[in-house]
Short mmCIF file of C-alpha atoms in Angstrom, two decimals:
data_model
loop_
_atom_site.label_atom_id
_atom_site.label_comp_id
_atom_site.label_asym_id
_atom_site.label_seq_id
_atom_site.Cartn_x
_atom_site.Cartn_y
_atom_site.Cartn_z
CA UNK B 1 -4.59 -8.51 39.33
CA UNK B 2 -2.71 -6.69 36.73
CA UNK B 3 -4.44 -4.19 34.44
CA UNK B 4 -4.77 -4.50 30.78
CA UNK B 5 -2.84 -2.45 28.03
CA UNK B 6 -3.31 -2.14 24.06
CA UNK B 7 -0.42 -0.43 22.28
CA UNK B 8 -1.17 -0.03 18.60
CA UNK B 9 2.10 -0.87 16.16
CA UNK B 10 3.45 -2.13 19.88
CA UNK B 11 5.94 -4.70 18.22
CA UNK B 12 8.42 -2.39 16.64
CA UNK B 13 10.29 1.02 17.48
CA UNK B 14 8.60 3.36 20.06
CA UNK B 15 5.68 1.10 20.41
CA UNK B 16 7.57 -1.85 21.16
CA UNK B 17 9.53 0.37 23.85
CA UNK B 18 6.28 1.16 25.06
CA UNK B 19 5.41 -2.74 25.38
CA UNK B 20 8.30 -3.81 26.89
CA UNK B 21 7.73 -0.43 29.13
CA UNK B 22 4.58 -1.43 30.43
CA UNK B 23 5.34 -5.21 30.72
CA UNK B 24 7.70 -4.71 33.14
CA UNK B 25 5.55 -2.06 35.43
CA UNK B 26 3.42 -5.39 35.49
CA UNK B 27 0.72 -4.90 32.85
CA UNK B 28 -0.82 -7.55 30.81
CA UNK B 29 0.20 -6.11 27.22
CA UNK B 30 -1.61 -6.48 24.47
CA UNK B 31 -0.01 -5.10 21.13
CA UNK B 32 -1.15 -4.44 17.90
CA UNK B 33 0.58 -4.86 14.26
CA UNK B 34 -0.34 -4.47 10.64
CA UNK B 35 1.46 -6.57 8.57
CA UNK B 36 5.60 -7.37 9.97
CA UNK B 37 4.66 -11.16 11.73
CA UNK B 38 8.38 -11.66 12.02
CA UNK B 39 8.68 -8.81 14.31
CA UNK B 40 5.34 -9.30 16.01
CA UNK B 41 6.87 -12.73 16.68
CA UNK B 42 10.45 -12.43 17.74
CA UNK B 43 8.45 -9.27 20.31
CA UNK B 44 6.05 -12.25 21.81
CA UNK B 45 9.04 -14.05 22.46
CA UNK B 46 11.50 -11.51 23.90
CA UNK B 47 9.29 -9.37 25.54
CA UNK B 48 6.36 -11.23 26.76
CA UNK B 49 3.86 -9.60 25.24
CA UNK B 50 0.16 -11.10 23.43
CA UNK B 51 0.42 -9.61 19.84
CA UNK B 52 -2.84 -9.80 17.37
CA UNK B 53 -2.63 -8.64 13.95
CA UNK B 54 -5.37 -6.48 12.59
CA UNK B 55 -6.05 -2.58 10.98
CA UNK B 56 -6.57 -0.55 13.07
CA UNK B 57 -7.52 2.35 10.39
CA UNK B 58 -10.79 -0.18 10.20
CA UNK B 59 -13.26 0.06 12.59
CA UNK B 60 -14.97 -3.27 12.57
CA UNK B 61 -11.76 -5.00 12.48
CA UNK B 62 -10.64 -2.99 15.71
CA UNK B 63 -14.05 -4.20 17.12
CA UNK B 64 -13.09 -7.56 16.18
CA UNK B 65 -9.49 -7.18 17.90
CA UNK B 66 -10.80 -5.43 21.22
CA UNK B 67 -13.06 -8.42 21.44
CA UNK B 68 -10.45 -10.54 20.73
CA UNK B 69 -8.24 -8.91 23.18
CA UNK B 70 -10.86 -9.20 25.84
CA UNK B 71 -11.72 -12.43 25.82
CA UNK B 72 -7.96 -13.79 25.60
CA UNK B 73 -6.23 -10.74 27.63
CA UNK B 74 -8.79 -9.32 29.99
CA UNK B 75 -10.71 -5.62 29.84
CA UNK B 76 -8.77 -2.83 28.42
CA UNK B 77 -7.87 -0.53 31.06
CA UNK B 78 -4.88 1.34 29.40
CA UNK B 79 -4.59 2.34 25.52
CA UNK B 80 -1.93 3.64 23.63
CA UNK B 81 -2.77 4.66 20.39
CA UNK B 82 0.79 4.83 18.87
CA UNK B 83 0.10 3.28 15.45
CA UNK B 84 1.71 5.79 12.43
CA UNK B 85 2.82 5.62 9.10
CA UNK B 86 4.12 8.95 7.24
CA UNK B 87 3.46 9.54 3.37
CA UNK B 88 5.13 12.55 2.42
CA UNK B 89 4.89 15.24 -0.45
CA UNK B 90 4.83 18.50 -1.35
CA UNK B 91 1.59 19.36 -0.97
CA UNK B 92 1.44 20.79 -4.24
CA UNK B 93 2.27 17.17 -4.94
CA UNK B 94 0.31 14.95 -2.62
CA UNK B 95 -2.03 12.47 -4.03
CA UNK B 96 -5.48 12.10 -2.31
CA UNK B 97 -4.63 8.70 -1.67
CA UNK B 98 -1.25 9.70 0.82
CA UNK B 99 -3.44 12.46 2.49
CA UNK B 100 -6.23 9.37 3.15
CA UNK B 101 -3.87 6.88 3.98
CA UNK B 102 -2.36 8.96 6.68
CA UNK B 103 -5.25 10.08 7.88
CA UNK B 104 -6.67 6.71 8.04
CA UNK B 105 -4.09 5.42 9.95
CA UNK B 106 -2.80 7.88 11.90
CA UNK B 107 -6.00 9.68 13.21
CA UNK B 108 -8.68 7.41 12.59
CA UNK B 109 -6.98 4.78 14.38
CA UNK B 110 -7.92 6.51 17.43
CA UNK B 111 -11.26 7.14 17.09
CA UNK B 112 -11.59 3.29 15.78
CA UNK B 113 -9.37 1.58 18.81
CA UNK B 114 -11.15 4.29 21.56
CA UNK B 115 -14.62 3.73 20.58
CA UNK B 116 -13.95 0.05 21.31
CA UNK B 117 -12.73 0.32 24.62
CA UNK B 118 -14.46 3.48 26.23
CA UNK B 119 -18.09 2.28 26.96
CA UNK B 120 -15.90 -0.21 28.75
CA UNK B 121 -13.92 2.06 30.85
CA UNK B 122 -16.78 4.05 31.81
CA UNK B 123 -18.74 0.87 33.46
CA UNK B 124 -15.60 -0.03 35.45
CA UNK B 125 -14.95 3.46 36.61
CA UNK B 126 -10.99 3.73 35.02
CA UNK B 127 -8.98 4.34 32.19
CA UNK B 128 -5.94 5.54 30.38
CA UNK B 129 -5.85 6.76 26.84
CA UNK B 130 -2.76 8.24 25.69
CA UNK B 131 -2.48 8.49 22.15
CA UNK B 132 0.97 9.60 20.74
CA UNK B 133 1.22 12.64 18.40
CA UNK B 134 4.44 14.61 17.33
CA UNK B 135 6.55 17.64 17.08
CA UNK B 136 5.35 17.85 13.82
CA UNK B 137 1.45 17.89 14.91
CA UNK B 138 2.73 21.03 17.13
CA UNK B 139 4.38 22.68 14.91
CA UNK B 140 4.21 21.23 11.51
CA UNK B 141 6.44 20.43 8.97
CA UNK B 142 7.47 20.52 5.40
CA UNK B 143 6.16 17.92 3.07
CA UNK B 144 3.76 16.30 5.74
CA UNK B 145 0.58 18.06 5.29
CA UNK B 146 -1.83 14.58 5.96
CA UNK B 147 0.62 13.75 9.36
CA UNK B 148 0.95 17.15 10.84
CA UNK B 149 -2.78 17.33 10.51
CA UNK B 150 -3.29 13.88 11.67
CA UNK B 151 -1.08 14.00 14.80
CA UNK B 152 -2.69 17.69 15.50
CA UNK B 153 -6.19 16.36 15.28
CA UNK B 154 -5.00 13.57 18.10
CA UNK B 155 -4.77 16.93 20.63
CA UNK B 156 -8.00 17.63 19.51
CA UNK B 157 -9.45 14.67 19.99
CA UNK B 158 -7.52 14.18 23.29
CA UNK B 159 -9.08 17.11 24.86
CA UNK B 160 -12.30 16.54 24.12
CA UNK B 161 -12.35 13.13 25.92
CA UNK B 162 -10.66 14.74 28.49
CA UNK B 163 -14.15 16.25 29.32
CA UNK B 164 -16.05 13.09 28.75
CA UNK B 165 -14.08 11.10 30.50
CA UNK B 166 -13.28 12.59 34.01
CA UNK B 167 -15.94 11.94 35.79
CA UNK B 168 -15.70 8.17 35.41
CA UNK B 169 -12.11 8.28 36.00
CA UNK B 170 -11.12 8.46 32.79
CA UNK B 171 -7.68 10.55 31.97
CA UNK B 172 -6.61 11.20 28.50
CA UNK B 173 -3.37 12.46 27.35
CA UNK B 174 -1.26 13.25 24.48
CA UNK B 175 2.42 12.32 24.14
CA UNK B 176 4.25 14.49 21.39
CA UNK B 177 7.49 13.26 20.74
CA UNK B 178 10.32 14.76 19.03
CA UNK B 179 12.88 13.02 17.00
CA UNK B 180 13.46 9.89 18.65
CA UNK B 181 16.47 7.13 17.13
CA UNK B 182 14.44 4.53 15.40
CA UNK B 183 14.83 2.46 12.76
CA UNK B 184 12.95 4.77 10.76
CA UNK B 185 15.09 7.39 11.61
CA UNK B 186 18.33 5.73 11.32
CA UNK B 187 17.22 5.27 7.57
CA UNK B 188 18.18 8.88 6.70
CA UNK B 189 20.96 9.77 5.39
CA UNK B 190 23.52 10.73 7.47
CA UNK B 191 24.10 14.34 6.39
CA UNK B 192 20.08 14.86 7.03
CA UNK B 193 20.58 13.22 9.82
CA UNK B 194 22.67 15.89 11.61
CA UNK B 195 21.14 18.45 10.16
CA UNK B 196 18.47 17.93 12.48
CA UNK B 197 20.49 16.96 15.32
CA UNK B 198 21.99 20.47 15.36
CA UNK B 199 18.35 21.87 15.79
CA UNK B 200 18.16 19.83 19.08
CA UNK B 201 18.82 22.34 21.78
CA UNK B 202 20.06 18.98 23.98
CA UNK B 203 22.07 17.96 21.27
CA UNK B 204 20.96 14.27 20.52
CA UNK B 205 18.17 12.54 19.65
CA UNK B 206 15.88 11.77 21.89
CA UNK B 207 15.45 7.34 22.96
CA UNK B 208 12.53 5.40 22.19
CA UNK B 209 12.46 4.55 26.23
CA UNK B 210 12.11 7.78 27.02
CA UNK B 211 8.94 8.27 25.38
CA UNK B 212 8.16 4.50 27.23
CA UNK B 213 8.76 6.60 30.52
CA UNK B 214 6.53 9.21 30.09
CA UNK B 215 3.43 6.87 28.60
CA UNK B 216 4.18 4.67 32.05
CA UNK B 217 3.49 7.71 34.19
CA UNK B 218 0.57 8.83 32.28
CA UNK B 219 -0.49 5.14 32.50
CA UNK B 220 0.05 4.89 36.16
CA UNK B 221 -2.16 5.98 39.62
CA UNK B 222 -0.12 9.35 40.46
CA UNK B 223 -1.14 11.03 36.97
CA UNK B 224 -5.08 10.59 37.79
CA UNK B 225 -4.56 14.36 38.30
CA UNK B 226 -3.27 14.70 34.37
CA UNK B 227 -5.86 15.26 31.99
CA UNK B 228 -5.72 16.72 28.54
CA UNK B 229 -2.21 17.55 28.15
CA UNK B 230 0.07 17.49 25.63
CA UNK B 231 3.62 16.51 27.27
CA UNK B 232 6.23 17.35 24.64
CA UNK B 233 9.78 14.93 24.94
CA UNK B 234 11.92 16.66 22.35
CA UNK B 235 15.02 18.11 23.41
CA UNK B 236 13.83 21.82 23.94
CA UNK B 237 13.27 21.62 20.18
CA UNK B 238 10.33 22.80 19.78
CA UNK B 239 8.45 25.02 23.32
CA UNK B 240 4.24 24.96 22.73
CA UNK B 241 2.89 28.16 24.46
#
């Protein structure tokens, strides 16, 4: 029988990499979206994936979802909490509403989609979290204050479940990736663009199915021995001690 996934924001860029990823290692895949139906949509269609739309920065309505998910999908086995939005300021600048917002979103989420499906995993005896951070949660980064602090806190958080889960066979791991070619990313202008290209030590941008890759192998029965780390995919741009 093939094992559940969630992927949060799993019908566009990375996350919809991640669906289509997962789909085709055989996983019933579940994915999450906030607000873009036409995307959600055309990813149903093309890659075979359930979609529900709900916020996942709310807990009750991610209680309402993982139910959801559950009684149309089947138990979660495998989550990815991918779902991110940035906000950015100076922070001499940034309003209280960007730092929450982020926050919300970005770190929340976690806690709010994990909580869900972890008393879950625990009866059944397996599970995969792997919640996707950043560089910029390693190292931080100019004018994101509320998401470096929001993708850091997801290494926090992934650690400390680490603990709790192991014992009943429950890994949890952190993807950081560096700057992968998105849509988001293709947005910047082009000067900015390869200004951070030439900090790359492999001289490109990293692809949204290469972050898919590593998420698989976390997801998958040879990394039951991985638990608690923080695998970087950036191009040797930035090395964590």
């Amino acid at each position: 029988m093939s094992k559940v996934a969630v992927v949060t924001g799993g019908t566009r860029g990375i996350g919809r990499s991640i669906s289509e990823r997962l789909v085709k290692d055989g996983y019933k895949v579940a994915a999450t979206y906030a607000g873009n139906d036409e995307a959600a949509q055309a990813c149903a269609k093309e890659i075979g994936v359930s979609v529900f739309k709900f916020d996942v920065g709310d807990f009750d309505a991610c209680a309402e979802g993982i139910a959801k998910i559950e009684a149309e999908v089947g138990p979660v086995e495998v989550l990815v909490n991918n779902a991110g939005i940035t906000w950015d300021a100076p922070f001499h600048k940034m309003s209280k509403e960007a730092w929450q917002k982020v926050i919300n979103v970005d770190l929340d989420s976690a806690f709010n989609m994990t909580r869900n499906v972890w008393e879950g995993m625990r009866d059944r005896g397996f599970g995969r979290v792997i919640n996707i951070s950043s560089i910029n949660g390693q190292k931080g980064q100019f004018t994101q204050a509320n998401y470096s602090a929001a993708k850091a806190g997801l290494i926090g958080f992934t650690k400390a479940l680490a603990y709790e889960g192991a014992k009943k066979g429950i890994t949890s791991n952190v993807v950081a990736p560096g700057y992968i070619d998105t849509e988001m990313l293709q947005a910047v202008k082009p000067e900015i663009l390869q200004g951070i290209i030439a900090t790359i030590p492999n001289g490109r941008l990293g692809k949204p199915e290469e972050i898919a890759s590593m998420v698989a192998y976390l997801a998958s029965e040879e990394a039951a021995f991985i638990n608690g780390a923080t695998m970087t995919v950036n191009g040797a741009q930035y090395i964590a001690g």
